Short mmCIF file of C-alpha atoms and ligand atoms in Angstrom, two decimals:
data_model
loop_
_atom_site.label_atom_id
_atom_site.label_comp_id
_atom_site.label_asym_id
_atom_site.label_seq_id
_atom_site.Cartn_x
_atom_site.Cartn_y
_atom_site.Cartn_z
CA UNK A 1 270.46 0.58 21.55
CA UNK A 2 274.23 0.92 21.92
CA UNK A 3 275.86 0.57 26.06
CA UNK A 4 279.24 1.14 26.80
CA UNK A 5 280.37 -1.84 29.08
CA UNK A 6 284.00 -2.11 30.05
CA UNK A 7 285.55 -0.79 26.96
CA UNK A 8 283.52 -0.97 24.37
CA UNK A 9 279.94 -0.46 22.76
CA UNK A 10 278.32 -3.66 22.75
CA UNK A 11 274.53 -4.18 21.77
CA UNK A 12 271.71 -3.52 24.51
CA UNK A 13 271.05 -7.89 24.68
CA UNK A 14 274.59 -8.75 24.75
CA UNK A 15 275.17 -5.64 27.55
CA UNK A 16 275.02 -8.64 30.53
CA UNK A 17 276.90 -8.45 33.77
CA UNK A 18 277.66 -11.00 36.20
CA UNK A 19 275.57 -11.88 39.00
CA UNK A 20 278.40 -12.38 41.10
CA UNK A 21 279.49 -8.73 40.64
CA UNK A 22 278.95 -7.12 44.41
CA UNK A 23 276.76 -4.07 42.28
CA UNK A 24 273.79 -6.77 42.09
CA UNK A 25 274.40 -8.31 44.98
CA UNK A 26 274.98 -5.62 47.55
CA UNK A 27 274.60 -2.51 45.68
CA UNK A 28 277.81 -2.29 46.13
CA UNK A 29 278.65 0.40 43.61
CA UNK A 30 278.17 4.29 42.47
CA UNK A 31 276.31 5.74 39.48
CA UNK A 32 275.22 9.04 38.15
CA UNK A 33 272.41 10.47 35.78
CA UNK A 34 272.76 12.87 33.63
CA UNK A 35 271.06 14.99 30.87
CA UNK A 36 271.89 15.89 27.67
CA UNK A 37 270.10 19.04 25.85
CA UNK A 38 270.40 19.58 22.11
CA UNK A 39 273.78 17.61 21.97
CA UNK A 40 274.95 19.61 25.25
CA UNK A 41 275.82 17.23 27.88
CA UNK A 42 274.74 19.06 31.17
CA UNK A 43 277.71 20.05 33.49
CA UNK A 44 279.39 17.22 32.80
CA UNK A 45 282.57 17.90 34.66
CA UNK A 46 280.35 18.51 37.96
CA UNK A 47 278.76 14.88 37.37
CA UNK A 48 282.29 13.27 36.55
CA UNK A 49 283.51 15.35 39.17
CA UNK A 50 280.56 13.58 41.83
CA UNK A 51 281.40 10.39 40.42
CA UNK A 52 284.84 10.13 41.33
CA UNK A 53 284.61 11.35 44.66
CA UNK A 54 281.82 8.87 45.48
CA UNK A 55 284.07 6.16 44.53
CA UNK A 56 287.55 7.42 46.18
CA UNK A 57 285.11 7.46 49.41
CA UNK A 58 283.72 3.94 49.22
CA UNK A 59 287.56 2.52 47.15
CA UNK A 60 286.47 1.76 44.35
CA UNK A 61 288.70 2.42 41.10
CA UNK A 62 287.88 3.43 38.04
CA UNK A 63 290.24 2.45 35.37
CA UNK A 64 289.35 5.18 33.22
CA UNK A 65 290.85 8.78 34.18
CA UNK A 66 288.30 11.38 34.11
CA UNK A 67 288.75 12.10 30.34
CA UNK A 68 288.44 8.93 28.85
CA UNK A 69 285.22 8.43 31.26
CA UNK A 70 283.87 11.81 29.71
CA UNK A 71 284.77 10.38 25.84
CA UNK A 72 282.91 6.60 26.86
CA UNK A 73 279.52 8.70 27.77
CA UNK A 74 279.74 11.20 24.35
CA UNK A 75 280.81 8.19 22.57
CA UNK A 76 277.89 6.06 24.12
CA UNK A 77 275.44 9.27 22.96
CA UNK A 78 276.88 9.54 19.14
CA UNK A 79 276.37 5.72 18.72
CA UNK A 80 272.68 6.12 19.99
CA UNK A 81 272.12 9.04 17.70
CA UNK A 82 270.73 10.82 20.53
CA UNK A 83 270.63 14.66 21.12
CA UNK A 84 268.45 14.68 24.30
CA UNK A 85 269.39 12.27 26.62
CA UNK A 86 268.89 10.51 29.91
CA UNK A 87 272.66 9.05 30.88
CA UNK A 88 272.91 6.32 33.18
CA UNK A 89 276.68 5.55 34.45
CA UNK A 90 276.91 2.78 36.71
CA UNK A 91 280.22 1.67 38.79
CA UNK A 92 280.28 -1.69 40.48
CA UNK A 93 282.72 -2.96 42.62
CA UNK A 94 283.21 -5.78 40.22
CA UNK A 95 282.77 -9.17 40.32
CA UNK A 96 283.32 -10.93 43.78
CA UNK A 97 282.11 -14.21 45.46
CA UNK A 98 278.88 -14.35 47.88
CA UNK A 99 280.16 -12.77 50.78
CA UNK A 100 280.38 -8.71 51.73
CA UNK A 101 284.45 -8.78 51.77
CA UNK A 102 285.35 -6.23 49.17
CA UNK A 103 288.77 -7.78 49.08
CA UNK A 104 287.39 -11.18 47.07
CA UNK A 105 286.44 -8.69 44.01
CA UNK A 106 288.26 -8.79 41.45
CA UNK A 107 289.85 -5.50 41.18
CA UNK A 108 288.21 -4.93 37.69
CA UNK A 109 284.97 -2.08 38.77
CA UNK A 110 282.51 -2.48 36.30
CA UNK A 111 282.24 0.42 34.19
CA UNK A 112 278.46 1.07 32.21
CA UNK A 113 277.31 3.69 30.66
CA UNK A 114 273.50 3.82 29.12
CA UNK A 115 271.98 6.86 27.08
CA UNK A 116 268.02 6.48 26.80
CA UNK A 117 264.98 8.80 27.76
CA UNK A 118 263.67 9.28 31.38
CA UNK A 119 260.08 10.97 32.04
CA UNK A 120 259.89 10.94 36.26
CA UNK A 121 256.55 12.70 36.50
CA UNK A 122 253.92 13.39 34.87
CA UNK A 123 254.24 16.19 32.02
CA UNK A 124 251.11 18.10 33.43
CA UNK A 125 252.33 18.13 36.81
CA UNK A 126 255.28 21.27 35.62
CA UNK A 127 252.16 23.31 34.97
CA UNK A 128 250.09 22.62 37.47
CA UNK A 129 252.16 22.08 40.28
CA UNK A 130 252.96 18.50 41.63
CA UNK A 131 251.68 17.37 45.23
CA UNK A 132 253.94 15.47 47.56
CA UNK A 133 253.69 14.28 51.26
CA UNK A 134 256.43 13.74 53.79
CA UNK A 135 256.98 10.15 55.42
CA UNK A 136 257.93 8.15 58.39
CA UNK A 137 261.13 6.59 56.84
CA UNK A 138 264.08 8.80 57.81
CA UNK A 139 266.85 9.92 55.61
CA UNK A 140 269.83 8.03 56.25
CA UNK A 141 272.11 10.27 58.62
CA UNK A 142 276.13 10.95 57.46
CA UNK A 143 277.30 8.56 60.27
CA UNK A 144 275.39 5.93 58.49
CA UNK A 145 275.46 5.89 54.70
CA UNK A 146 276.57 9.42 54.03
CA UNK A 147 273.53 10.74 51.63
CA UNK A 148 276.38 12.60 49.60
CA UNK A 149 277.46 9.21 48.31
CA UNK A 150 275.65 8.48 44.86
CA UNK A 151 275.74 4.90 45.63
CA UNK A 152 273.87 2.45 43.77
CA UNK A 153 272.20 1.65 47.36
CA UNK A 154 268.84 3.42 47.07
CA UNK A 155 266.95 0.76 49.32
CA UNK A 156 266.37 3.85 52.33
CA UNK A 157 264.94 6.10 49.33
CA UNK A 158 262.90 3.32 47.80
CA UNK A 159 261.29 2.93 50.93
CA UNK A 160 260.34 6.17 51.28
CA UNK A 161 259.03 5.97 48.07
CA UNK A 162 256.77 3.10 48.54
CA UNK A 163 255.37 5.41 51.04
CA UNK A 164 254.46 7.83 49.16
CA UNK A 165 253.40 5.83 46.50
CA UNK A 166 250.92 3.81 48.79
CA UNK A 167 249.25 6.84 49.72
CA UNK A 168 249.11 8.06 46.25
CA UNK A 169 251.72 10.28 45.71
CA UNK A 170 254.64 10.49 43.32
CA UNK A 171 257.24 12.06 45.75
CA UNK A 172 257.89 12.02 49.38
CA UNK A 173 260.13 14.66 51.44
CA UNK A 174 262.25 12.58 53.85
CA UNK A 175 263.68 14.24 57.10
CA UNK A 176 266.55 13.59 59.73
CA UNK A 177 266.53 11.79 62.72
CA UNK A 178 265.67 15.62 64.18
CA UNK A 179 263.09 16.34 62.05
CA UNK A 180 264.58 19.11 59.80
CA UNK A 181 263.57 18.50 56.22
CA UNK A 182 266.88 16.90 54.22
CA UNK A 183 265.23 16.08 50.17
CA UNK A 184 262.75 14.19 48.22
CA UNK A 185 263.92 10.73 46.98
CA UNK A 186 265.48 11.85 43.59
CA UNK A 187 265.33 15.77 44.35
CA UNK A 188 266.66 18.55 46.34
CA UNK A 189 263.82 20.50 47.68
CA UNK A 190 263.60 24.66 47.65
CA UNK A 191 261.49 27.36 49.48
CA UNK A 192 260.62 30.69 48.89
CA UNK A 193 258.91 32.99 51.31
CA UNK A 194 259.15 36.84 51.59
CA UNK A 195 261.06 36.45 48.24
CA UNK A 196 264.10 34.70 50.14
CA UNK A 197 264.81 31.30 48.58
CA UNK A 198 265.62 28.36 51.19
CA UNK A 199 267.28 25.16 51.21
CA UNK A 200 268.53 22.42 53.11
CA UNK A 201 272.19 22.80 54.30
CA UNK A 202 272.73 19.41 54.94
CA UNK A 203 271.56 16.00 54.77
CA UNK A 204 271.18 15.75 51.52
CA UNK A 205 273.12 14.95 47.92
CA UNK A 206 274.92 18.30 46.69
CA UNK A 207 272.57 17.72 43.83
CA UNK A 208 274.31 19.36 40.59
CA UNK A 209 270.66 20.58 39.20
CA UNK A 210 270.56 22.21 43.24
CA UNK A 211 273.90 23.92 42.46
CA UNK A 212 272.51 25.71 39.02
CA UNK A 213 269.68 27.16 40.77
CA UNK A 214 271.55 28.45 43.56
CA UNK A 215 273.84 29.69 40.65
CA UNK A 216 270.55 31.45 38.87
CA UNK A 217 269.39 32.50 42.38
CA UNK A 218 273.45 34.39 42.64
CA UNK A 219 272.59 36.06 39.12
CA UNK A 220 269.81 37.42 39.62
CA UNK A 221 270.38 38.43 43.00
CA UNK A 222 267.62 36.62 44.88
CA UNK A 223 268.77 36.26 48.13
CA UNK A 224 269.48 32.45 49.50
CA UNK A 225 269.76 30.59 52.61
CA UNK A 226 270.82 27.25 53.11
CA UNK A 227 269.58 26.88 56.27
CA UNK A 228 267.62 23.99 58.75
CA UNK A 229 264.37 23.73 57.51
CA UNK A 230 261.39 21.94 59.41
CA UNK A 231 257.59 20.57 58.17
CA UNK A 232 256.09 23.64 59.61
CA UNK A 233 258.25 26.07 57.20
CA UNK A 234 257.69 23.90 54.20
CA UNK A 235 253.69 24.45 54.94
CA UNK A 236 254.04 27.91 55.26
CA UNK A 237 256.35 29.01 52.35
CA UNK A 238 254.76 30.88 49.43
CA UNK A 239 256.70 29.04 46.70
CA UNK A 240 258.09 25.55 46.96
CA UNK A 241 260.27 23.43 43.91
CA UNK A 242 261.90 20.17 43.46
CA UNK A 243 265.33 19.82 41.42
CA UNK A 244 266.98 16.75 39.78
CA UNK A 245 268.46 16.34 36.73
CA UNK A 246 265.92 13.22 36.40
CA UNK A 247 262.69 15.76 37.49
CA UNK A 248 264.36 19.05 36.20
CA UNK A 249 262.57 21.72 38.01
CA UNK A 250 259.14 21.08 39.03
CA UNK A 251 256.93 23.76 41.25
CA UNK A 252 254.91 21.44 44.34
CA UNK A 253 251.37 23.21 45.52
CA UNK A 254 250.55 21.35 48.26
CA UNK A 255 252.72 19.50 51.06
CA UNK A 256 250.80 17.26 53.62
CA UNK A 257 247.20 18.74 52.38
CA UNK A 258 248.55 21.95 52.96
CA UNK A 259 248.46 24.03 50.44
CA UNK A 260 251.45 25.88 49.17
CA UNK A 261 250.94 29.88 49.08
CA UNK A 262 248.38 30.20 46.56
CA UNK A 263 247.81 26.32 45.22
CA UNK A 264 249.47 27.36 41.98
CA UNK A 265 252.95 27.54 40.64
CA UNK A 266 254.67 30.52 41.73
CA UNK A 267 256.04 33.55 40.19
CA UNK A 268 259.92 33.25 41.05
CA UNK A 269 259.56 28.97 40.96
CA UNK A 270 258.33 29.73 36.81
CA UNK A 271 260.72 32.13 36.52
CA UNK A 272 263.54 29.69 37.64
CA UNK A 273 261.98 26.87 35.66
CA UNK A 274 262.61 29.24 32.42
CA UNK A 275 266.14 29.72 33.72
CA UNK A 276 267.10 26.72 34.07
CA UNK A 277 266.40 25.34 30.36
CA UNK A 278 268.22 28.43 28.84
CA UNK A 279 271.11 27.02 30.89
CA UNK A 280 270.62 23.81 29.57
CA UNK A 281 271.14 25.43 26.32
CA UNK A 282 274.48 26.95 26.76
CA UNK A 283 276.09 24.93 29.89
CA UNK A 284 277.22 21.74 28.73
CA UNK A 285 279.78 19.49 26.71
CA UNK A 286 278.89 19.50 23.10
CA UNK A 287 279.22 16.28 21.15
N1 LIG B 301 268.78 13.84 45.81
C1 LIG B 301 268.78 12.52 45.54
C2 LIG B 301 268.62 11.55 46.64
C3 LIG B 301 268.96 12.08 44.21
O1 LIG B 301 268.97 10.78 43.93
C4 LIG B 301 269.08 14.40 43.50
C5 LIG B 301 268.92 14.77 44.84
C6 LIG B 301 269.28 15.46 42.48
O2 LIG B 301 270.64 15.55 42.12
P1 LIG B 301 271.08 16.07 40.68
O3 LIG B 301 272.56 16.08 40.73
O4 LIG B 301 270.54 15.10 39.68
O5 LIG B 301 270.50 17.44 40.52
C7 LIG B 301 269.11 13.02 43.17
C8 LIG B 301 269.28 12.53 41.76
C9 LIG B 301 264.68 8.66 39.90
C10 LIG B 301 266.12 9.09 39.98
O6 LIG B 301 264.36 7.74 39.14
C11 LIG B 301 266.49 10.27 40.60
C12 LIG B 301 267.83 10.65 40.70
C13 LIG B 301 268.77 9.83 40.18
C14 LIG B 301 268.40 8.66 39.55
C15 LIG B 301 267.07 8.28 39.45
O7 LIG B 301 263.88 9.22 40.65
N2 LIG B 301 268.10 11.83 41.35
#
């Protein structure tokens, strides 16, 4: 395996960074994942786009300008041969000594960029419907860490996933410090009821996978709201679906041990699913 690190391709065992840079020891950094269909990168520009404005927020700079960060990830996915892909891109703030002060780093943001495969659930689990709980660890609000910031500090989603995890679950839906539902860990979360599709307005990461089914929903002319959504409406919605460009689009049948309209996938959630991959077709960079 090929990674792109600062400049050039370098083998997988020689890809090493140091453990002074603040990325390791603070998480001090950004990243993004993306997903490449049939030698189609995936909105691309959106994901640059995100990446960018993560890092003007925190101030970090990226050396690269937004083109030759788009030709490091297609050349990082030609050198891997690879024409469905997983892409990591990781920003650090560089190396630094040990304490917080951003000023100490060098001024050199590390720049990585890995192309591999990513499975996040289990492949049954997009037929028959995944289930998912919510927990007691809240989502961060946008006076604290801002959960619009792809920052490489996941430590409050983590935690939420250890949650669910210790009660046997593969997902967990976090809320606010109100109680209105904000997203899963790694995924925006929909509703359907009455044939209206629902989804957080805020709270949440503008999730780029979120974006392309509100931009199905347009299309079709399903009518959406991006409204405040609590527990009670997620247990009484007939249709309910996760996106991430990690967990695509998977359908969720039960939420708490309630079940989710009729325990099955449902009719609009499939149809979106089918959408969605004859985006992926057509909607991308090719390379
Ligand atoms: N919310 C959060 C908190 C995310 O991390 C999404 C929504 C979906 O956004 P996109 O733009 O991908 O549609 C994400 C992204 C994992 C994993 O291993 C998940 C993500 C990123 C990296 C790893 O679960 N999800």
């Amino acid at each position: 395996m090929k990674v792109y690190l600062n400049g050039q391709l370098v083998d997988k065992k020689d890809a090493n960074i140091s453990i002074f840079d603040h990325g390791f020891l603070y998480g001090d950094g950004a990243f993004e994942g993306i997903r490449s269909y049939g030698s189609f990168v995936f909105r691309l520009k959106e994901h640059i786009d995100r990446l960018y404005e993560t890092c003007h927020s925190m101030m970090i700079d990226i050396s690269l300008t937004k083109k030759q960060m788009e030709k490091a990830i297609l050349d990082t996915l030609k050198a891997n041969k690879l024409k469905d892909a997983y892409i990591r891109v990781i920003i650090t703030r560089g190396v630094g000594d040990l304490g917080l002060d951003p000023r100490k780093c060098n001024g050199n943001a590390s720049i990585i960029v890995i192309a591999d495969k990513i499975t996040l659930y289990p492949k049954e689990l997009y037929k028959k419907g995944m289930e998912i709980i919510t927990v007691p660890t809240l989502q961060n609000g946008p006076n604290a860490l801002n959960p619009q910031l792809k920052s490489l500090n996941y430590l409050n989603n983590i935690m939420a996933k250890v949650e669910a995890s210790n009660a046997g679950y593969n997902e967990a839906i976090m809320m606010d410090d109100q109680g209105y539902v904000t997203e899963c860990t790694g995924d925006n979360i929909f509703l359907i009821k009455n044939g209206i599709l629902s989804t957080p307005v805020q709270g949440h990461l503008k999730g780029i996978t979120r974006q392309a089914v509100l931009d199905i929903a347009k299309k079709t002319k399903v009518e959406i709201r991006e409204s405040f959504i609590t527990r009670h409406e997620v247990y009484i919605a007939d249709e309910c679906f996760l996106t991430g460009t990690a967990a695509e689009v998977i359908p969720i049948v039960k939420v708490d041990g309630r079940t989710i309209g009729s325990g099955k996938p449902g009719k609009l959630t499939l149809d979106f699913i089918d959408k969605f991959h004859a985006l992926t077709k057509k909607d991308g960079v090719k390379y």
